[in-house]
Amino acid sequence: NWKMNQSIKSSIDFVKENYNDLLELTKKSSIIICPSFPAIPFVLQEIQKSDLDIGGQTCSPFEQGPYTGQVSASMLSEAGCSFCIVGHSEQRAFLKQNDDDVSLQAEQIFKEKLIPILCIGETLKERNEKKVKKIIEKQLLGICNFLKKTKNTESPICIAYEPVWAIGTGKIASNKEIEEAIEFIDTFLKKYKIKNYALMYGGSINSSNVKKIKKIKKIDGFLIGNASLDFQELKKIVLS
Ligand code: PGA
């Protein structure tokens, strides 16, 4: 997740300069790059023949219409994305997105047959108030109900557990904290008979702490922000 960090030029340079290494990494792991909207077609052009995937960082809860500044899921699909992040805490915080907005966005993503990377997680205040499970449940409920109601429980979805207090702070959740949250998410999804999901962790992942978190058996992958801007760092994370 490059967030609002790379220019279009540095996004292109990143994939161009590290292309062969990126190809090697895709033999080991699925890699989804989420650039800024304007960089998407340029990055895509560079990686067309590879197994790398591209994702949007968010999308509109609406299909189309007079929503200035919004980008629809169908536009992302047309641009060549196969994934889209949804419910990132930075979007929830800055744009005041609530769980209903996030569910509507996810519905648009499913409709376009893109794979949502749904971000969920508690703030420090919520953790201190022992509300972690309650918050996670609230953040999953709308989407699980939608999948159940529309009989889409086989649609692929990635769930990224990202404690808000661990994002971009250098503070990382302990394995026990992550395990508890991941177990809860896993059980919740199973209760809704959601079948095709990947569980991820995000929040201050880097090459020094990733080995420890990889020990958690149910973690399938990572949502990496800051460390993904440095290719050598990203390479070490994938290879550790
Ligand atoms: P970070 O960001 O790795 O910089 O903490 C993670 C994210 O926001 O998804």
PDB file of C-alpha atoms and ligand atoms in Angstrom:
ATOM      1  CA  ASN A   1       0.000   0.000   0.000  1.00  0.00           C
ATOM      2  CA  TRP A   2       1.934   2.973  -1.275  1.00  0.00           C
ATOM      3  CA  LYS A   3      -0.686   5.419   0.069  1.00  0.00           C
ATOM      4  CA  MET A   4      -0.068   8.975  -1.239  1.00  0.00           C
ATOM      5  CA  ASN A   5       3.674   8.448  -1.391  1.00  0.00           C
ATOM      6  CA  GLN A   6       5.141   7.713  -4.787  1.00  0.00           C
ATOM      7  CA  SER A   7       4.973  10.161  -7.669  1.00  0.00           C
ATOM      8  CA  ILE A   8       3.902   8.679 -10.993  1.00  0.00           C
ATOM      9  CA  LYS A   9       7.539   8.694 -12.088  1.00  0.00           C
ATOM     10  CA  SER A  10       8.850   7.027  -8.938  1.00  0.00           C
ATOM     11  CA  SER A  11       6.068   4.417  -9.159  1.00  0.00           C
ATOM     12  CA  ILE A  12       7.147   3.526 -12.700  1.00  0.00           C
ATOM     13  CA  ASP A  13      10.832   3.551 -11.714  1.00  0.00           C
ATOM     14  CA  PHE A  14      10.124   1.260  -8.760  1.00  0.00           C
ATOM     15  CA  VAL A  15       8.686  -1.510 -10.936  1.00  0.00           C
ATOM     16  CA  LYS A  16      11.078  -0.928 -13.844  1.00  0.00           C
ATOM     17  CA  GLU A  17      14.260  -0.943 -11.780  1.00  0.00           C
ATOM     18  CA  ASN A  18      13.248  -3.955  -9.699  1.00  0.00           C
ATOM     19  CA  TYR A  19      11.376  -5.882 -12.372  1.00  0.00           C
ATOM     20  CA  ASN A  20      13.508  -9.042 -12.419  1.00  0.00           C
ATOM     21  CA  ASP A  21      13.653  -9.208  -8.651  1.00  0.00           C
ATOM     22  CA  LEU A  22       9.899  -8.684  -8.468  1.00  0.00           C
ATOM     23  CA  LEU A  23       9.400 -11.609 -10.845  1.00  0.00           C
ATOM     24  CA  GLU A  24      11.506 -13.777  -8.545  1.00  0.00           C
ATOM     25  CA  LEU A  25       9.473 -12.667  -5.534  1.00  0.00           C
ATOM     26  CA  THR A  26       6.197 -13.578  -7.225  1.00  0.00           C
ATOM     27  CA  LYS A  27       7.430 -17.173  -7.383  1.00  0.00           C
ATOM     28  CA  LYS A  28       7.470 -17.128  -3.594  1.00  0.00           C
ATOM     29  CA  SER A  29       4.454 -15.022  -2.795  1.00  0.00           C
ATOM     30  CA  SER A  30       1.501 -13.198  -4.371  1.00  0.00           C
ATOM     31  CA  ILE A  31       2.316  -9.501  -4.570  1.00  0.00           C
ATOM     32  CA  ILE A  32      -0.320  -6.824  -5.001  1.00  0.00           C
ATOM     33  CA  ILE A  33       0.871  -3.263  -5.561  1.00  0.00           C
ATOM     34  CA  CYS A  34      -1.582  -0.531  -4.602  1.00  0.00           C
ATOM     35  CA  PRO A  35      -0.317   2.704  -6.199  1.00  0.00           C
ATOM     36  CA  SER A  36      -2.051   6.072  -6.333  1.00  0.00           C
ATOM     37  CA  PHE A  37      -4.963   6.218  -8.827  1.00  0.00           C
ATOM     38  CA  PRO A  38      -3.095   8.197 -11.536  1.00  0.00           C
ATOM     39  CA  ALA A  39      -0.125   5.818 -11.408  1.00  0.00           C
ATOM     40  CA  ILE A  40      -2.217   2.652 -11.896  1.00  0.00           C
ATOM     41  CA  PRO A  41      -2.191   2.480 -15.733  1.00  0.00           C
ATOM     42  CA  PHE A  42       1.520   3.349 -15.900  1.00  0.00           C
ATOM     43  CA  VAL A  43       2.516   0.723 -13.353  1.00  0.00           C
ATOM     44  CA  LEU A  44       0.259  -1.800 -15.037  1.00  0.00           C
ATOM     45  CA  GLN A  45       1.940  -1.209 -18.363  1.00  0.00           C
ATOM     46  CA  GLU A  46       5.286  -2.205 -16.830  1.00  0.00           C
ATOM     47  CA  ILE A  47       4.077  -5.413 -15.200  1.00  0.00           C
ATOM     48  CA  GLN A  48       1.620  -6.696 -17.794  1.00  0.00           C
ATOM     49  CA  LYS A  49       3.506  -9.901 -18.458  1.00  0.00           C
ATOM     50  CA  SER A  50       4.159 -10.683 -14.809  1.00  0.00           C
ATOM     51  CA  ASP A  51       2.163 -12.332 -12.027  1.00  0.00           C
ATOM     52  CA  LEU A  52       2.108  -9.095 -10.057  1.00  0.00           C
ATOM     53  CA  ASP A  53      -1.338  -7.691  -9.297  1.00  0.00           C
ATOM     54  CA  ILE A  54      -2.540  -4.138  -8.970  1.00  0.00           C
ATOM     55  CA  GLY A  55      -5.076  -2.852  -6.473  1.00  0.00           C
ATOM     56  CA  GLY A  56      -6.850   0.418  -5.791  1.00  0.00           C
ATOM     57  CA  GLN A  57      -6.492   2.027  -2.366  1.00  0.00           C
ATOM     58  CA  THR A  58     -10.214   2.724  -2.051  1.00  0.00           C
ATOM     59  CA  CYS A  59     -13.298   3.170  -4.238  1.00  0.00           C
ATOM     60  CA  SER A  60     -16.648   4.871  -4.195  1.00  0.00           C
ATOM     61  CA  PRO A  61     -19.660   3.336  -2.452  1.00  0.00           C
ATOM     62  CA  PHE A  62     -21.661   4.355  -5.552  1.00  0.00           C
ATOM     63  CA  GLU A  63     -21.810   2.791  -8.985  1.00  0.00           C
ATOM     64  CA  GLN A  64     -21.645   6.028 -10.982  1.00  0.00           C
ATOM     65  CA  GLY A  65     -23.040   9.550 -11.066  1.00  0.00           C
ATOM     66  CA  PRO A  66     -22.468  13.051  -9.737  1.00  0.00           C
ATOM     67  CA  TYR A  67     -19.940  12.205  -7.020  1.00  0.00           C
ATOM     68  CA  THR A  68     -17.072  14.615  -7.629  1.00  0.00           C
ATOM     69  CA  GLY A  69     -13.699  13.228  -6.655  1.00  0.00           C
ATOM     70  CA  GLN A  70     -14.859   9.624  -6.422  1.00  0.00           C
ATOM     71  CA  VAL A  71     -13.495   6.662  -8.365  1.00  0.00           C
ATOM     72  CA  SER A  72     -15.820   3.715  -8.967  1.00  0.00           C
ATOM     73  CA  ALA A  73     -14.963   0.038  -8.650  1.00  0.00           C
ATOM     74  CA  SER A  74     -15.806  -0.419 -12.338  1.00  0.00           C
ATOM     75  CA  MET A  75     -13.237   2.274 -13.253  1.00  0.00           C
ATOM     76  CA  LEU A  76     -10.619   0.405 -11.249  1.00  0.00           C
ATOM     77  CA  SER A  77     -11.564  -2.818 -12.958  1.00  0.00           C
ATOM     78  CA  GLU A  78     -11.384  -1.147 -16.365  1.00  0.00           C
ATOM     79  CA  ALA A  79      -7.961   0.283 -15.449  1.00  0.00           C
ATOM     80  CA  GLY A  80      -6.717  -3.259 -14.790  1.00  0.00           C
ATOM     81  CA  CYS A  81      -6.971  -3.640 -11.016  1.00  0.00           C
ATOM     82  CA  SER A  82      -7.856  -6.996  -9.565  1.00  0.00           C
ATOM     83  CA  PHE A  83      -7.946  -5.933  -5.896  1.00  0.00           C
ATOM     84  CA  CYS A  84      -9.125  -2.919  -3.917  1.00  0.00           C
ATOM     85  CA  ILE A  85      -8.372  -1.909  -0.343  1.00  0.00           C
ATOM     86  CA  VAL A  86     -11.482  -0.912   1.554  1.00  0.00           C
ATOM     87  CA  GLY A  87     -12.066   0.482   5.037  1.00  0.00           C
ATOM     88  CA  HIS A  88      -8.470   1.520   5.622  1.00  0.00           C
ATOM     89  CA  SER A  89      -8.274   3.337   8.960  1.00  0.00           C
ATOM     90  CA  GLU A  90      -6.845   6.436   7.254  1.00  0.00           C
ATOM     91  CA  GLN A  91      -9.994   6.584   5.096  1.00  0.00           C
ATOM     92  CA  ARG A  92     -12.210   5.906   8.099  1.00  0.00           C
ATOM     93  CA  ALA A  93     -10.469   8.662  10.077  1.00  0.00           C
ATOM     94  CA  PHE A  94      -9.967  11.408   7.492  1.00  0.00           C
ATOM     95  CA  LEU A  95     -13.112  10.875   5.445  1.00  0.00           C
ATOM     96  CA  LYS A  96     -15.302   9.833   8.373  1.00  0.00           C
ATOM     97  CA  GLN A  97     -16.236   6.580   6.649  1.00  0.00           C
ATOM     98  CA  ASN A  98     -18.391   4.353   8.827  1.00  0.00           C
ATOM     99  CA  ASP A  99     -19.022   0.604   8.553  1.00  0.00           C
ATOM    100  CA  ASP A 100     -22.096   1.158   6.356  1.00  0.00           C
ATOM    101  CA  ASP A 101     -20.016   3.164   3.851  1.00  0.00           C
ATOM    102  CA  VAL A 102     -17.352   0.452   3.889  1.00  0.00           C
ATOM    103  CA  SER A 103     -19.963  -2.261   3.263  1.00  0.00           C
ATOM    104  CA  LEU A 104     -21.346  -0.330   0.278  1.00  0.00           C
ATOM    105  CA  GLN A 105     -17.839   0.079  -1.122  1.00  0.00           C
ATOM    106  CA  ALA A 106     -17.194  -3.635  -0.685  1.00  0.00           C
ATOM    107  CA  GLU A 107     -20.469  -4.412  -2.487  1.00  0.00           C
ATOM    108  CA  GLN A 108     -19.276  -2.371  -5.470  1.00  0.00           C
ATOM    109  CA  ILE A 109     -15.942  -4.206  -5.389  1.00  0.00           C
ATOM    110  CA  PHE A 110     -17.656  -7.613  -5.347  1.00  0.00           C
ATOM    111  CA  LYS A 111     -19.994  -6.557  -8.123  1.00  0.00           C
ATOM    112  CA  GLU A 112     -16.974  -5.818 -10.333  1.00  0.00           C
ATOM    113  CA  LYS A 113     -15.410  -9.172  -9.406  1.00  0.00           C
ATOM    114  CA  LEU A 114     -12.458  -7.432  -7.816  1.00  0.00           C
ATOM    115  CA  ILE A 115     -11.124  -8.836  -4.559  1.00  0.00           C
ATOM    116  CA  PRO A 116     -11.593  -6.554  -1.569  1.00  0.00           C
ATOM    117  CA  ILE A 117      -8.832  -6.177   0.994  1.00  0.00           C
ATOM    118  CA  LEU A 118     -11.005  -5.227   3.932  1.00  0.00           C
ATOM    119  CA  CYS A 119      -9.119  -3.419   6.698  1.00  0.00           C
ATOM    120  CA  ILE A 120     -10.404  -3.800  10.214  1.00  0.00           C
ATOM    121  CA  GLY A 121      -8.947  -3.081  13.631  1.00  0.00           C
ATOM    122  CA  GLU A 122      -9.353  -1.199  16.851  1.00  0.00           C
ATOM    123  CA  THR A 123      -7.978   2.106  18.105  1.00  0.00           C
ATOM    124  CA  LEU A 124      -5.815   2.186  21.221  1.00  0.00           C
ATOM    125  CA  LYS A 125      -8.731   3.584  23.219  1.00  0.00           C
ATOM    126  CA  GLU A 126     -10.933   0.703  22.090  1.00  0.00           C
ATOM    127  CA  ARG A 127      -8.227  -1.815  23.006  1.00  0.00           C
ATOM    128  CA  ASN A 128      -7.792  -0.264  26.448  1.00  0.00           C
ATOM    129  CA  GLU A 129     -11.553  -0.442  26.919  1.00  0.00           C
ATOM    130  CA  LYS A 130     -11.401  -4.156  25.978  1.00  0.00           C
ATOM    131  CA  LYS A 131     -13.621  -3.645  22.965  1.00  0.00           C
ATOM    132  CA  VAL A 132     -11.428  -5.342  20.333  1.00  0.00           C
ATOM    133  CA  LYS A 133     -13.806  -8.211  19.506  1.00  0.00           C
ATOM    134  CA  LYS A 134     -16.840  -5.958  19.548  1.00  0.00           C
ATOM    135  CA  ILE A 135     -15.204  -3.556  17.072  1.00  0.00           C
ATOM    136  CA  ILE A 136     -14.021  -6.353  14.769  1.00  0.00           C
ATOM    137  CA  GLU A 137     -17.480  -7.903  14.797  1.00  0.00           C
ATOM    138  CA  LYS A 138     -19.077  -4.555  13.916  1.00  0.00           C
ATOM    139  CA  GLN A 139     -16.606  -4.034  11.062  1.00  0.00           C
ATOM    140  CA  LEU A 140     -17.226  -7.509   9.602  1.00  0.00           C
ATOM    141  CA  LEU A 141     -20.964  -7.754  10.088  1.00  0.00           C
ATOM    142  CA  GLY A 142     -22.274  -5.714   7.124  1.00  0.00           C
ATOM    143  CA  ILE A 143     -20.047  -7.438   4.587  1.00  0.00           C
ATOM    144  CA  CYS A 144     -20.708 -10.940   5.940  1.00  0.00           C
ATOM    145  CA  ASN A 145     -24.458 -10.303   5.893  1.00  0.00           C
ATOM    146  CA  PHE A 146     -24.212  -9.047   2.307  1.00  0.00           C
ATOM    147  CA  LEU A 147     -22.297 -12.148   1.188  1.00  0.00           C
ATOM    148  CA  LYS A 148     -24.759 -14.416   2.959  1.00  0.00           C
ATOM    149  CA  LYS A 149     -27.838 -12.615   1.626  1.00  0.00           C
ATOM    150  CA  THR A 150     -26.560 -12.583  -1.955  1.00  0.00           C
ATOM    151  CA  LYS A 151     -25.334 -16.194  -1.712  1.00  0.00           C
ATOM    152  CA  ASN A 152     -21.815 -15.067  -2.507  1.00  0.00           C
ATOM    153  CA  THR A 153     -20.061 -16.852   0.328  1.00  0.00           C
ATOM    154  CA  GLU A 154     -17.581 -18.298  -2.175  1.00  0.00           C
ATOM    155  CA  SER A 155     -16.398 -14.863  -3.388  1.00  0.00           C
ATOM    156  CA  PRO A 156     -12.748 -14.296  -2.547  1.00  0.00           C
ATOM    157  CA  ILE A 157     -11.977 -11.708   0.120  1.00  0.00           C
ATOM    158  CA  CYS A 158      -8.861 -10.651   2.049  1.00  0.00           C
ATOM    159  CA  ILE A 159      -9.277  -9.456   5.602  1.00  0.00           C
ATOM    160  CA  ALA A 160      -6.429  -7.343   6.940  1.00  0.00           C
ATOM    161  CA  TYR A 161      -6.326  -7.029  10.697  1.00  0.00           C
ATOM    162  CA  GLU A 162      -4.682  -3.660  11.227  1.00  0.00           C
ATOM    163  CA  PRO A 163      -4.766  -2.258  14.760  1.00  0.00           C
ATOM    164  CA  VAL A 164      -5.074   1.498  14.171  1.00  0.00           C
ATOM    165  CA  TRP A 165      -2.444   2.208  16.826  1.00  0.00           C
ATOM    166  CA  ALA A 166       0.106   0.076  14.939  1.00  0.00           C
ATOM    167  CA  ILE A 167      -0.264   1.774  11.550  1.00  0.00           C
ATOM    168  CA  GLY A 168       2.683   3.978  10.656  1.00  0.00           C
ATOM    169  CA  THR A 169       3.708   4.255  14.315  1.00  0.00           C
ATOM    170  CA  GLY A 170       6.543   1.733  14.552  1.00  0.00           C
ATOM    171  CA  LYS A 171       4.531   0.013  17.306  1.00  0.00           C
ATOM    172  CA  ILE A 172       3.673  -3.550  16.474  1.00  0.00           C
ATOM    173  CA  ALA A 173       1.009  -5.716  18.042  1.00  0.00           C
ATOM    174  CA  SER A 174       2.283  -8.713  19.997  1.00  0.00           C
ATOM    175  CA  ASN A 175       1.821 -12.193  18.543  1.00  0.00           C
ATOM    176  CA  LYS A 176      -0.711 -12.916  21.291  1.00  0.00           C
ATOM    177  CA  GLU A 177      -2.762  -9.818  20.379  1.00  0.00           C
ATOM    178  CA  ILE A 178      -2.648 -10.673  16.682  1.00  0.00           C
ATOM    179  CA  GLU A 179      -3.453 -14.330  17.273  1.00  0.00           C
ATOM    180  CA  GLU A 180      -6.494 -13.490  19.405  1.00  0.00           C
ATOM    181  CA  ALA A 181      -7.860 -11.105  16.779  1.00  0.00           C
ATOM    182  CA  ILE A 182      -7.131 -13.461  13.863  1.00  0.00           C
ATOM    183  CA  GLU A 183      -8.772 -16.401  15.672  1.00  0.00           C
ATOM    184  CA  PHE A 184     -11.847 -14.288  16.306  1.00  0.00           C
ATOM    185  CA  ILE A 185     -12.027 -13.183  12.653  1.00  0.00           C
ATOM    186  CA  ASP A 186     -11.535 -16.749  11.428  1.00  0.00           C
ATOM    187  CA  THR A 187     -14.325 -18.081  13.651  1.00  0.00           C
ATOM    188  CA  PHE A 188     -16.627 -15.229  12.645  1.00  0.00           C
ATOM    189  CA  LEU A 189     -16.110 -15.860   8.922  1.00  0.00           C
ATOM    190  CA  LYS A 190     -16.661 -19.589   9.391  1.00  0.00           C
ATOM    191  CA  LYS A 191     -19.917 -18.857  11.224  1.00  0.00           C
ATOM    192  CA  TYR A 192     -21.077 -17.017   8.101  1.00  0.00           C
ATOM    193  CA  LYS A 193     -19.835 -19.880   5.926  1.00  0.00           C
ATOM    194  CA  ILE A 194     -17.469 -17.542   4.062  1.00  0.00           C
ATOM    195  CA  LYS A 195     -15.169 -19.955   2.303  1.00  0.00           C
ATOM    196  CA  ASN A 196     -12.580 -18.206   0.211  1.00  0.00           C
ATOM    197  CA  TYR A 197     -10.688 -15.817   2.442  1.00  0.00           C
ATOM    198  CA  ALA A 198      -7.121 -14.829   3.259  1.00  0.00           C
ATOM    199  CA  LEU A 199      -6.158 -13.375   6.631  1.00  0.00           C
ATOM    200  CA  MET A 200      -3.561 -10.645   6.724  1.00  0.00           C
ATOM    201  CA  TYR A 201      -1.840  -8.489   9.317  1.00  0.00           C
ATOM    202  CA  GLY A 202      -0.879  -4.873   8.786  1.00  0.00           C
ATOM    203  CA  GLY A 203       0.692  -2.149  10.899  1.00  0.00           C
ATOM    204  CA  SER A 204       4.404  -1.226  11.024  1.00  0.00           C
ATOM    205  CA  ILE A 205       5.552  -4.448   9.332  1.00  0.00           C
ATOM    206  CA  ASN A 206       9.236  -4.370   8.428  1.00  0.00           C
ATOM    207  CA  SER A 207      12.065  -6.807   7.737  1.00  0.00           C
ATOM    208  CA  SER A 208      13.035  -7.001  11.413  1.00  0.00           C
ATOM    209  CA  ASN A 209       9.649  -7.901  12.857  1.00  0.00           C
ATOM    210  CA  VAL A 210       8.049  -9.938  10.067  1.00  0.00           C
ATOM    211  CA  LYS A 211       9.751 -13.243  10.922  1.00  0.00           C
ATOM    212  CA  LYS A 212       8.132 -13.285  14.330  1.00  0.00           C
ATOM    213  CA  ILE A 213       4.673 -12.607  12.931  1.00  0.00           C
ATOM    214  CA  LYS A 214       5.072 -15.214  10.203  1.00  0.00           C
ATOM    215  CA  LYS A 215       5.057 -17.757  13.050  1.00  0.00           C
ATOM    216  CA  ILE A 216       1.315 -17.183  13.442  1.00  0.00           C
ATOM    217  CA  LYS A 217      -0.086 -20.066  11.425  1.00  0.00           C
ATOM    218  CA  LYS A 218      -3.348 -18.456  10.337  1.00  0.00           C
ATOM    219  CA  ILE A 219      -1.691 -15.375   8.816  1.00  0.00           C
ATOM    220  CA  ASP A 220      -1.641 -15.699   5.034  1.00  0.00           C
ATOM    221  CA  GLY A 221      -0.064 -12.351   4.198  1.00  0.00           C
ATOM    222  CA  PHE A 222       0.713  -8.762   5.111  1.00  0.00           C
ATOM    223  CA  LEU A 223      -0.548  -5.311   4.248  1.00  0.00           C
ATOM    224  CA  ILE A 224       2.620  -3.257   4.127  1.00  0.00           C
ATOM    225  CA  GLY A 225       2.680   0.525   4.021  1.00  0.00           C
ATOM    226  CA  ASN A 226       5.885   2.390   4.735  1.00  0.00           C
ATOM    227  CA  ALA A 227       8.255  -0.568   4.287  1.00  0.00           C
ATOM    228  CA  SER A 228       6.858  -1.275   0.809  1.00  0.00           C
ATOM    229  CA  LEU A 229       8.321   1.996  -0.490  1.00  0.00           C
ATOM    230  CA  ASP A 230      11.842   0.613  -0.148  1.00  0.00           C
ATOM    231  CA  PHE A 231      12.318  -2.300  -2.513  1.00  0.00           C
ATOM    232  CA  GLN A 232      15.181  -3.885  -0.554  1.00  0.00           C
ATOM    233  CA  GLU A 233      13.043  -3.819   2.568  1.00  0.00           C
ATOM    234  CA  LEU A 234      10.081  -5.342   0.709  1.00  0.00           C
ATOM    235  CA  LYS A 235      12.328  -8.065  -0.711  1.00  0.00           C
ATOM    236  CA  LYS A 236      13.615  -8.958   2.764  1.00  0.00           C
ATOM    237  CA  ILE A 237      10.040  -9.120   4.079  1.00  0.00           C
ATOM    238  CA  VAL A 238       8.931 -11.498   1.333  1.00  0.00           C
ATOM    239  CA  LEU A 239      12.037 -13.668   1.657  1.00  0.00           C
ATOM    240  CA  SER A 240      12.184 -13.878   5.464  1.00  0.00           C
TER     241      SER A 240
HETATM  242  P1  PGA B   1       2.421   0.824   7.724  1.00  0.00           P
HETATM  243  O1  PGA B   1       1.001   0.903   7.011  1.00  0.00           O
HETATM  244  O2  PGA B   1       3.063  -0.465   7.296  1.00  0.00           O
HETATM  245  O3  PGA B   1       3.167   2.024   7.271  1.00  0.00           O
HETATM  246  O4  PGA B   1       2.169   0.828   9.214  1.00  0.00           O
HETATM  247  C1  PGA B   1       0.184  -0.210   6.936  1.00  0.00           C
HETATM  248  C2  PGA B   1      -1.140   0.179   6.330  1.00  0.00           C
HETATM  249  O5  PGA B   1      -1.566   1.312   6.533  1.00  0.00           O
HETATM  250  O6  PGA B   1      -1.779  -0.607   5.650  1.00  0.00           O
END
